mmCIF file of C-alpha atoms and ligand atoms in Angstrom:
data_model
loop_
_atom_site.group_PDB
_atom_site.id
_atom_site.type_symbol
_atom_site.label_atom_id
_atom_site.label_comp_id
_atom_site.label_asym_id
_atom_site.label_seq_id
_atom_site.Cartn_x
_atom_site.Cartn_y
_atom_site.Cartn_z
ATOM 1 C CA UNK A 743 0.000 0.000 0.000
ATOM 2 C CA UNK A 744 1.485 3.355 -0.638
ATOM 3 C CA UNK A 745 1.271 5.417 2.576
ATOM 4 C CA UNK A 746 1.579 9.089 2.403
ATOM 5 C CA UNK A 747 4.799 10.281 3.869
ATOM 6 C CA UNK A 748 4.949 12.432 7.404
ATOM 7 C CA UNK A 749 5.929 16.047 6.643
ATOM 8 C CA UNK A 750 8.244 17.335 8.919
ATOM 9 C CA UNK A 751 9.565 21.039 8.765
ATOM 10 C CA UNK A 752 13.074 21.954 9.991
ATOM 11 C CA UNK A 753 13.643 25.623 10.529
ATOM 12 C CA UNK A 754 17.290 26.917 9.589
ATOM 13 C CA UNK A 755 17.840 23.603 8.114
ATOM 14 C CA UNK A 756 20.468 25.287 5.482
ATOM 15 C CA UNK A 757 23.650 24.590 7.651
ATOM 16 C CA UNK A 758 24.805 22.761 10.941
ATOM 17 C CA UNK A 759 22.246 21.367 13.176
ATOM 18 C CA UNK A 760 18.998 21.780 11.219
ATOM 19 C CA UNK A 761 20.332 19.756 7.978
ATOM 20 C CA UNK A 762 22.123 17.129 10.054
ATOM 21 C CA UNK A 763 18.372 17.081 11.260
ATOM 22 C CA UNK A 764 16.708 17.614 8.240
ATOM 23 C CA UNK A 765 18.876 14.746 6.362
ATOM 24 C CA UNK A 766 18.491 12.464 9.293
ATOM 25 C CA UNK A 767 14.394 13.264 9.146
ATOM 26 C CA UNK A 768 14.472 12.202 5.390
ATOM 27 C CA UNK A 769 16.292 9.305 6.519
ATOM 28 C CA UNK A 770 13.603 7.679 8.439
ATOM 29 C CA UNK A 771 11.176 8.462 6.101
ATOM 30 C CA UNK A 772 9.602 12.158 6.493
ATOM 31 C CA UNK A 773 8.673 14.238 3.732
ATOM 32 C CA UNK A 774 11.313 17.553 5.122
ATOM 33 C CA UNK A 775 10.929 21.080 4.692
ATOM 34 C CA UNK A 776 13.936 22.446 4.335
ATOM 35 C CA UNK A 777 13.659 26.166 5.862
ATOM 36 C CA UNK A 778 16.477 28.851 5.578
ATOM 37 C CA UNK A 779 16.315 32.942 5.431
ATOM 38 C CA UNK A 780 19.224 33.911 3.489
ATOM 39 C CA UNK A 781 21.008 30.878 1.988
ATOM 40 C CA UNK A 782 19.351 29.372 -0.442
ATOM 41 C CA UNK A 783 21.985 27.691 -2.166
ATOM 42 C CA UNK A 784 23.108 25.780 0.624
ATOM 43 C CA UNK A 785 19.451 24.937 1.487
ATOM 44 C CA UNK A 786 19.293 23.398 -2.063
ATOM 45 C CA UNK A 787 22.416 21.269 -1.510
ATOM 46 C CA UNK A 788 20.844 19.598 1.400
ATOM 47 C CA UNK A 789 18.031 18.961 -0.731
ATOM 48 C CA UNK A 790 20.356 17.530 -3.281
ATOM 49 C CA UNK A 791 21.649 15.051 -0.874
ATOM 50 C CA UNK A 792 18.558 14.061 0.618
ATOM 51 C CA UNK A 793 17.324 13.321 -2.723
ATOM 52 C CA UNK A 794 20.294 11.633 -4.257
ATOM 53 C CA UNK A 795 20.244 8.975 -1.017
ATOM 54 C CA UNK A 796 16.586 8.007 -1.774
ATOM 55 C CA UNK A 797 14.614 10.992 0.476
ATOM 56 C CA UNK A 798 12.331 13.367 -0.335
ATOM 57 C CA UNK A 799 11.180 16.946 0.533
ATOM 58 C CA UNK A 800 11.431 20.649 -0.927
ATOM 59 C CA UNK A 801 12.709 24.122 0.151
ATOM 60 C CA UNK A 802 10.698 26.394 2.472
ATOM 61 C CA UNK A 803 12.345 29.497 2.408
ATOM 62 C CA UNK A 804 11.237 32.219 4.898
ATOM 63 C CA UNK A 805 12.334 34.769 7.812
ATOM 64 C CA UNK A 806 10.645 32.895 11.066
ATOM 65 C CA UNK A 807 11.043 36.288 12.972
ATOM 66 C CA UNK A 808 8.216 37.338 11.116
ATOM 67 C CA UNK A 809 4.956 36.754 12.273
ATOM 68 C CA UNK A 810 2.586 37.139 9.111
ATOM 69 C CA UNK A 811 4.988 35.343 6.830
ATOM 70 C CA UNK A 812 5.502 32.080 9.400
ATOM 71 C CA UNK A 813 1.276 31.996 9.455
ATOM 72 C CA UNK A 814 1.219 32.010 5.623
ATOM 73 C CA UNK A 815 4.074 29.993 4.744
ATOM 74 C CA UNK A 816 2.252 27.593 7.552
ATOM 75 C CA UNK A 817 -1.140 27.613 6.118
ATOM 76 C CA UNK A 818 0.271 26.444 3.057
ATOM 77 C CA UNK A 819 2.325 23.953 3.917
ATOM 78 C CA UNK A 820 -1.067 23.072 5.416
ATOM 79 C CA UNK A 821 -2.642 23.309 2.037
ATOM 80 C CA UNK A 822 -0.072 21.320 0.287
ATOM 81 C CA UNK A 823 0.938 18.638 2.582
ATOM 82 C CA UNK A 824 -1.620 18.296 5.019
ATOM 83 C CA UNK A 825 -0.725 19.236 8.669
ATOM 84 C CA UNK A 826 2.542 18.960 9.850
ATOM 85 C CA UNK A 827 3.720 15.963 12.065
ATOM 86 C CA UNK A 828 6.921 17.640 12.994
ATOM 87 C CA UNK A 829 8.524 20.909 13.892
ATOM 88 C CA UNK A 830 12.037 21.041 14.966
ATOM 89 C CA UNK A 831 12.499 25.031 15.656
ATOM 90 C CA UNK A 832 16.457 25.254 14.912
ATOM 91 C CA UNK A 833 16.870 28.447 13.368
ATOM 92 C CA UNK A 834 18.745 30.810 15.790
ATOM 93 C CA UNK A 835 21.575 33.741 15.816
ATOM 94 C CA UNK A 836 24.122 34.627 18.328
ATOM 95 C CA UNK A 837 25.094 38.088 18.769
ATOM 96 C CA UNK A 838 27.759 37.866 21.575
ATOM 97 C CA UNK A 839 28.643 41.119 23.941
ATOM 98 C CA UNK A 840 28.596 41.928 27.408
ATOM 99 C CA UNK A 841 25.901 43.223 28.993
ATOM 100 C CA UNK A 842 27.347 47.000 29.406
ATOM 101 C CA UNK A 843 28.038 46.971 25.636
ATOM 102 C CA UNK A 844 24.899 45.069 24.578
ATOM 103 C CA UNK A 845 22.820 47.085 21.805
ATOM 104 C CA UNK A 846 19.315 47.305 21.476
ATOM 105 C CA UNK A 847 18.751 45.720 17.991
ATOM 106 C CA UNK A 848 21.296 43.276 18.480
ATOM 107 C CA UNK A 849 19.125 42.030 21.765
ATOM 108 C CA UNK A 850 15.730 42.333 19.789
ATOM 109 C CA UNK A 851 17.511 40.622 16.640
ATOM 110 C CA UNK A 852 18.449 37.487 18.948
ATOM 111 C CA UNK A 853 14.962 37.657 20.944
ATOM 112 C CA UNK A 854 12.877 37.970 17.564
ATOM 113 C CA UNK A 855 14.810 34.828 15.729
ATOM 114 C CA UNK A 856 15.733 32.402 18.874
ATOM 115 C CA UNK A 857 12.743 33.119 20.954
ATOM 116 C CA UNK A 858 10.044 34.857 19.292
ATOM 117 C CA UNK A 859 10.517 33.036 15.557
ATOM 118 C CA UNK A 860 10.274 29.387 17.842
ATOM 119 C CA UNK A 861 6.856 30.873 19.282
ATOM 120 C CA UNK A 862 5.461 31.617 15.928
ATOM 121 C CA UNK A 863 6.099 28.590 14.159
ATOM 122 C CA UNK A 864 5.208 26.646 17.146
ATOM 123 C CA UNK A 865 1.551 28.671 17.569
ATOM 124 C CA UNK A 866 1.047 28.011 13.842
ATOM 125 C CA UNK A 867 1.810 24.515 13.676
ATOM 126 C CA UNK A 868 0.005 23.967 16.760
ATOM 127 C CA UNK A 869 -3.267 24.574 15.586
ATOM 128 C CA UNK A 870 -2.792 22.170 12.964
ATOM 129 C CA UNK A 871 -0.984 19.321 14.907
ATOM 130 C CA UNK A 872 -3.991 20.114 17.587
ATOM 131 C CA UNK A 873 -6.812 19.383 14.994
ATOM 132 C CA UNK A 874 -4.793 16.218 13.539
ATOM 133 C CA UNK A 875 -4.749 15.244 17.315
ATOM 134 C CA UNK A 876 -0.432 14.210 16.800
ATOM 135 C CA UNK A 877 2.395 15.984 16.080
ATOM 136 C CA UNK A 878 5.593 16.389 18.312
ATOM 137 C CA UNK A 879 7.381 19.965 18.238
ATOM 138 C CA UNK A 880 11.205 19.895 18.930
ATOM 139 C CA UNK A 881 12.713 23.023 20.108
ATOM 140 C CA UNK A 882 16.797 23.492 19.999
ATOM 141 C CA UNK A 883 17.725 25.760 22.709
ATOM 142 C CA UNK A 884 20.837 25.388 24.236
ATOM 143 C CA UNK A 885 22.835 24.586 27.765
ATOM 144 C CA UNK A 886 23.635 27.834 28.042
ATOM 145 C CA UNK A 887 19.935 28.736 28.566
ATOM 146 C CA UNK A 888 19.931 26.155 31.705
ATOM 147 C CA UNK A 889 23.517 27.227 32.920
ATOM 148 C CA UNK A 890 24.165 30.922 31.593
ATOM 149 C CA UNK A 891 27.333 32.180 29.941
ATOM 150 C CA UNK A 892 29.360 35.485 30.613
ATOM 151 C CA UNK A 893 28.730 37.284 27.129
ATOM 152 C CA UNK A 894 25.708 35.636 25.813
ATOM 153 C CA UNK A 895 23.050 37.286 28.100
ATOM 154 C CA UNK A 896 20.697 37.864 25.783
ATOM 155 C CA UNK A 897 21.226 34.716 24.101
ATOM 156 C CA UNK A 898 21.065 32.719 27.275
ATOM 157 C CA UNK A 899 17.614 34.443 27.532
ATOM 158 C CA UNK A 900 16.297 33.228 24.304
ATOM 159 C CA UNK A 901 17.066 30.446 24.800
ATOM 160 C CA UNK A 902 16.190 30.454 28.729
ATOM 161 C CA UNK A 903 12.457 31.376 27.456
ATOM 162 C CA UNK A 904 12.385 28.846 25.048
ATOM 163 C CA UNK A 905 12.467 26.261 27.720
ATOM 164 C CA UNK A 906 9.877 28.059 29.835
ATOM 165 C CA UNK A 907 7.924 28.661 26.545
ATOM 166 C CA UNK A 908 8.061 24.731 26.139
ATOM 167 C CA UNK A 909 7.109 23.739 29.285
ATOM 168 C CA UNK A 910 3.518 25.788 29.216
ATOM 169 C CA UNK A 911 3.157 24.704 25.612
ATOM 170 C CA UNK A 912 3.502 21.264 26.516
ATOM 171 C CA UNK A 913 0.694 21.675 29.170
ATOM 172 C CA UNK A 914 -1.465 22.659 26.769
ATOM 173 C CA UNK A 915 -1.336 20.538 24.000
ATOM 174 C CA UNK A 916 -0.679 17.303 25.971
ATOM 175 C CA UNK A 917 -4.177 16.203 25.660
ATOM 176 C CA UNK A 918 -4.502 16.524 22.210
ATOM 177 C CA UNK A 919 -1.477 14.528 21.789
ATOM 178 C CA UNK A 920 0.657 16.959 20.646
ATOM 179 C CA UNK A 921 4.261 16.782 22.459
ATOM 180 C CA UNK A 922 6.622 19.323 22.947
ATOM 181 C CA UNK A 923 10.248 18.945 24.137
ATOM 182 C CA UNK A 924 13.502 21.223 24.041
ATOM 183 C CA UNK A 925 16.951 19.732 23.166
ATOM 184 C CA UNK A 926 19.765 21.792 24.819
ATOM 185 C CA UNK A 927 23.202 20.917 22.705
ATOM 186 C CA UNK A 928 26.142 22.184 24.731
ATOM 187 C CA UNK A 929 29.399 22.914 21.764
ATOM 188 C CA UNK A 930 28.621 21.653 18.917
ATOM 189 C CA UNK A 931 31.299 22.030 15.636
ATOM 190 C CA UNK A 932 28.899 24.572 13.049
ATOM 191 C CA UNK A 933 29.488 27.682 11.196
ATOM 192 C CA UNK A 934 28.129 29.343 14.254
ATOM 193 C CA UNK A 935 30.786 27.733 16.515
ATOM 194 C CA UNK A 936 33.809 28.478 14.206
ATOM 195 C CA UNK A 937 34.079 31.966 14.519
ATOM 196 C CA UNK A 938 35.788 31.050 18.389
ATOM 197 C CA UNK A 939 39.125 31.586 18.739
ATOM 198 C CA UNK A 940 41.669 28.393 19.530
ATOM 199 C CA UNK A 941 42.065 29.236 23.321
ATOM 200 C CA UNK A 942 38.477 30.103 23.499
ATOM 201 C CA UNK A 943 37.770 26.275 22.205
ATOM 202 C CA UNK A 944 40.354 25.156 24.823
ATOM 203 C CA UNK A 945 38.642 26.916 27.391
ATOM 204 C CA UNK A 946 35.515 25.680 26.712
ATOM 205 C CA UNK A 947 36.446 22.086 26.190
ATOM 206 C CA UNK A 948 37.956 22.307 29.995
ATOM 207 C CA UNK A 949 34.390 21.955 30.749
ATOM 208 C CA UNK A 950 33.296 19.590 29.041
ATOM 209 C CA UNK A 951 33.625 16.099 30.695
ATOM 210 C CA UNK A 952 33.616 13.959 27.747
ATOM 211 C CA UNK A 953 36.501 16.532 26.512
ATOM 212 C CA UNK A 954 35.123 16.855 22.738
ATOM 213 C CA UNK A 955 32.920 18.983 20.856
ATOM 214 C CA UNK A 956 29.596 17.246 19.422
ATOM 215 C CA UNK A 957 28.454 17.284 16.081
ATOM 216 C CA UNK A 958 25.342 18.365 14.204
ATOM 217 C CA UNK A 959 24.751 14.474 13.883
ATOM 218 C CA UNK A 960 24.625 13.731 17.454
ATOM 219 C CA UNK A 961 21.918 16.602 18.226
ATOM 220 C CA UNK A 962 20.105 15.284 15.012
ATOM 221 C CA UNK A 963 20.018 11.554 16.504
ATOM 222 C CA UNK A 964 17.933 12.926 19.287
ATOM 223 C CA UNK A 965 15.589 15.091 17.446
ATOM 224 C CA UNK A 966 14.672 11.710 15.278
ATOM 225 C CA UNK A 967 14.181 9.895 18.223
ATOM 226 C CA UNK A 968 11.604 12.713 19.684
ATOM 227 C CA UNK A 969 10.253 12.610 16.362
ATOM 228 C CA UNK A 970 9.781 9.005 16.256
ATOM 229 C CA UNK A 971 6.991 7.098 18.308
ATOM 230 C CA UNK A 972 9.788 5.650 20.238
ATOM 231 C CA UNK A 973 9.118 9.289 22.116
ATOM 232 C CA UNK A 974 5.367 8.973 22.462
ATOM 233 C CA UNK A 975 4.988 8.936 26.215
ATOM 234 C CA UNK A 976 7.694 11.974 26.154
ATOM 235 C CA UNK A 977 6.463 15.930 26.417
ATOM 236 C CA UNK A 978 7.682 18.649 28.448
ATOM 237 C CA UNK A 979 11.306 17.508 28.692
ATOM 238 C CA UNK A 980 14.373 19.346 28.480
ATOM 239 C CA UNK A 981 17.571 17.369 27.014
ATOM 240 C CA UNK A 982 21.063 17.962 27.322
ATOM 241 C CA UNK A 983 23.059 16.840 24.464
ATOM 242 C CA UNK A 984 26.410 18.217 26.272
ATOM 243 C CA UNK A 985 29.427 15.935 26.779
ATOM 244 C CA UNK A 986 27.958 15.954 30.645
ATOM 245 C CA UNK A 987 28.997 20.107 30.366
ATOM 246 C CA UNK A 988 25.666 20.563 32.060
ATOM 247 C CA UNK A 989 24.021 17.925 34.599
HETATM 248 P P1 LIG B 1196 24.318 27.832 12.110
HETATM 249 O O1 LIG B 1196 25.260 26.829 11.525
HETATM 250 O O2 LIG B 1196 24.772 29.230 12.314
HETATM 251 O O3 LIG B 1196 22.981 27.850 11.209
HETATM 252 C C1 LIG B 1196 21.929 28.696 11.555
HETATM 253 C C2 LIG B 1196 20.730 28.352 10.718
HETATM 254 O O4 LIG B 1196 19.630 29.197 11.121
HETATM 255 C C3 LIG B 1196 20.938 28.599 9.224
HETATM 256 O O5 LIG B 1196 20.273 27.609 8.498
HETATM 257 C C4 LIG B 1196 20.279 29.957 9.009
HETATM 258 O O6 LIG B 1196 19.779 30.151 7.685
HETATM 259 C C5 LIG B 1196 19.102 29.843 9.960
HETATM 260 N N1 LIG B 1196 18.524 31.121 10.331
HETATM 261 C C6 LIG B 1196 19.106 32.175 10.985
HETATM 262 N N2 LIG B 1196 18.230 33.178 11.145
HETATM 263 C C7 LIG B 1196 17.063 32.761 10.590
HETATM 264 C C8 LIG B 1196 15.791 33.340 10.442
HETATM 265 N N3 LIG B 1196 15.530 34.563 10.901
HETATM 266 N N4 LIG B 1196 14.811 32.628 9.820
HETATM 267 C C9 LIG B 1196 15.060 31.384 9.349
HETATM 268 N N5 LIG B 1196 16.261 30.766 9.457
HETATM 269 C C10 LIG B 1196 17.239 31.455 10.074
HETATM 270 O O7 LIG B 1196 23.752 27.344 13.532
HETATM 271 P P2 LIG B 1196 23.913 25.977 14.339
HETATM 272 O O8 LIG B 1196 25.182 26.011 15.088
HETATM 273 O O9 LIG B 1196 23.604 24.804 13.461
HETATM 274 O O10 LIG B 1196 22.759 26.174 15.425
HETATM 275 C C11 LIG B 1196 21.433 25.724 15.199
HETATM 276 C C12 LIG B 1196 20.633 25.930 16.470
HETATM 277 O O11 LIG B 1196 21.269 25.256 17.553
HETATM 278 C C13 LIG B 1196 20.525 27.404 16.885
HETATM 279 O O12 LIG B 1196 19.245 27.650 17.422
HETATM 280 C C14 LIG B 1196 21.583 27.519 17.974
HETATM 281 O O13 LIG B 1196 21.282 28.555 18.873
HETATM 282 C C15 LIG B 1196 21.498 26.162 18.610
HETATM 283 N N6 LIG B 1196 22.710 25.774 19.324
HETATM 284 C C16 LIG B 1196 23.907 25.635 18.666
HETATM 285 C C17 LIG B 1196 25.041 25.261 19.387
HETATM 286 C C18 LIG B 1196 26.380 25.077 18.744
HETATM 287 O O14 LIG B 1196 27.355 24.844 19.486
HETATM 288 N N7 LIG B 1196 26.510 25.164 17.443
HETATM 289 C C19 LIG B 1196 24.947 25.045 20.760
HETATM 290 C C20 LIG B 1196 23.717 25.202 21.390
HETATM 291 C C21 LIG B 1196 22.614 25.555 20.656
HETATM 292 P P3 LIG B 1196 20.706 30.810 6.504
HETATM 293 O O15 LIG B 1196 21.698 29.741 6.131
HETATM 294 O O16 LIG B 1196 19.735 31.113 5.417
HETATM 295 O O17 LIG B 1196 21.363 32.009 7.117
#
């Protein structure tokens, strides 16, 4: 019998984390949405190699910051696909200062994209994944939103309010079978890692029990498995995916 494919979208799934998810998602079988805001080419390579190993799925381009275009593109997805089964909100920014020297639009840039772009894509895939009664929303915050980081305030608070975002969401939509959980990757090798200097890798890989970096693959492993319905008795959780960095 030939079963319609689960659609699954992955928000900044151009680079690092969200196409090691996305390509891992087409790997067990999901119909992915690859999302990006400015990189389309990249976007279309993981495409490319989701297609060439047998997977399918199509690009979703749009700016999750913004509130009317995350409803539209939504609604239709909606359209198209039929509701979403998965959400993994990935798509984030880091604009690093200390607090003293932190500017306003860099701390409403990294509060509209980490925090506020998760809440609208969750809201609008919510109401669909409420009527199908199933879906399962991932959200990739990040241990520095459980531990906090000297120069990343306002990231830590994204990310910080993501979890607390996640927690009341999952409250809400538990009954209608809808799950919500929050991955928290400590360092993890991506473009948005490489910018750190050598001895600020060395310093943080002091802390970090297991004393390596992750990779996009290992944080992908566990959004599959909270995608999968090997996670069905799951909402609400937060998960470290850390080298023990954070207990
Ligand atoms: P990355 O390599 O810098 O990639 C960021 C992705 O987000 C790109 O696909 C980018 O799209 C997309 N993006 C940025 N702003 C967007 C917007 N407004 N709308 C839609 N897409 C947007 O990042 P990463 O290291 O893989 O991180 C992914 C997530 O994990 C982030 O939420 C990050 O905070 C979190 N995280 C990362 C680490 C780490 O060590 N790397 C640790 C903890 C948490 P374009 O390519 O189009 O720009």
């Amino acid at each position: 019998m030939n079963q319609k494919k689960k659609t699954a979208l992955v928000t900044g799934a151009s680079r690092g984390i969200g196409a090691a998810t996305a390509i891992q998602l087409a790997q067990d079988g999901f119909f992915v949405l690859i999302n990006y805001t400015s990189n389309e080419s990249k976007a279309q390579e993981v495409l490319d190699q989701i297609r060439a190993a047998g997977g399918s799925g199509e690009l979703c381009g749009f700016d999750v910051s913004n509130p009317n275009l995350v409803d539209e593109k939504l609604d239709g997805v909606a359209k198209t696909h039929g509701p979403l089964d998965v959400l993994v909100n990935n798509a984030g920014v880091t604009i690093d200062s200390l607090l003293i020297r932190m500017k306003n639009e860099d701390l409403d840039r990294t509060l509209d994209v980490d925090l506020k772009g998760a809440i609208y894509c969750t809201r609008a895939a919510a109401k669909q994944m409420m009527r199908a009664r199933s879906g399962s929303i991932i959200q990739i915050s990040s241990v520095v939103g459980e531990s906090g980081n000297a120069g990343q305030s306002a990231y830590s608070a994204a990310k910080a309010g993501l979890i607390g975002f996640s927690k009341s969401v999952a409250k809400e939509l538990a009954s209608r079978h809808v799950r919500v959980n929050v991955i928290t990757p400590g360092f993890i090798g991506t473009d948005m890692t490489a910018a750190l200097t050598e001895a600020q890798k060395e310093a943080i890989l002091r802390s970090v029990p297991m004393s390596v970096f992750g990779s996009a693959e290992d944080v992908a492993a566990l959004a599959a498995f909270l995608a999968s319905p090997g996670s069905r008795y799951i909402t609400g959780q937060v998960i470290g995916v850390n080298g023990g960095m954070y207990m």
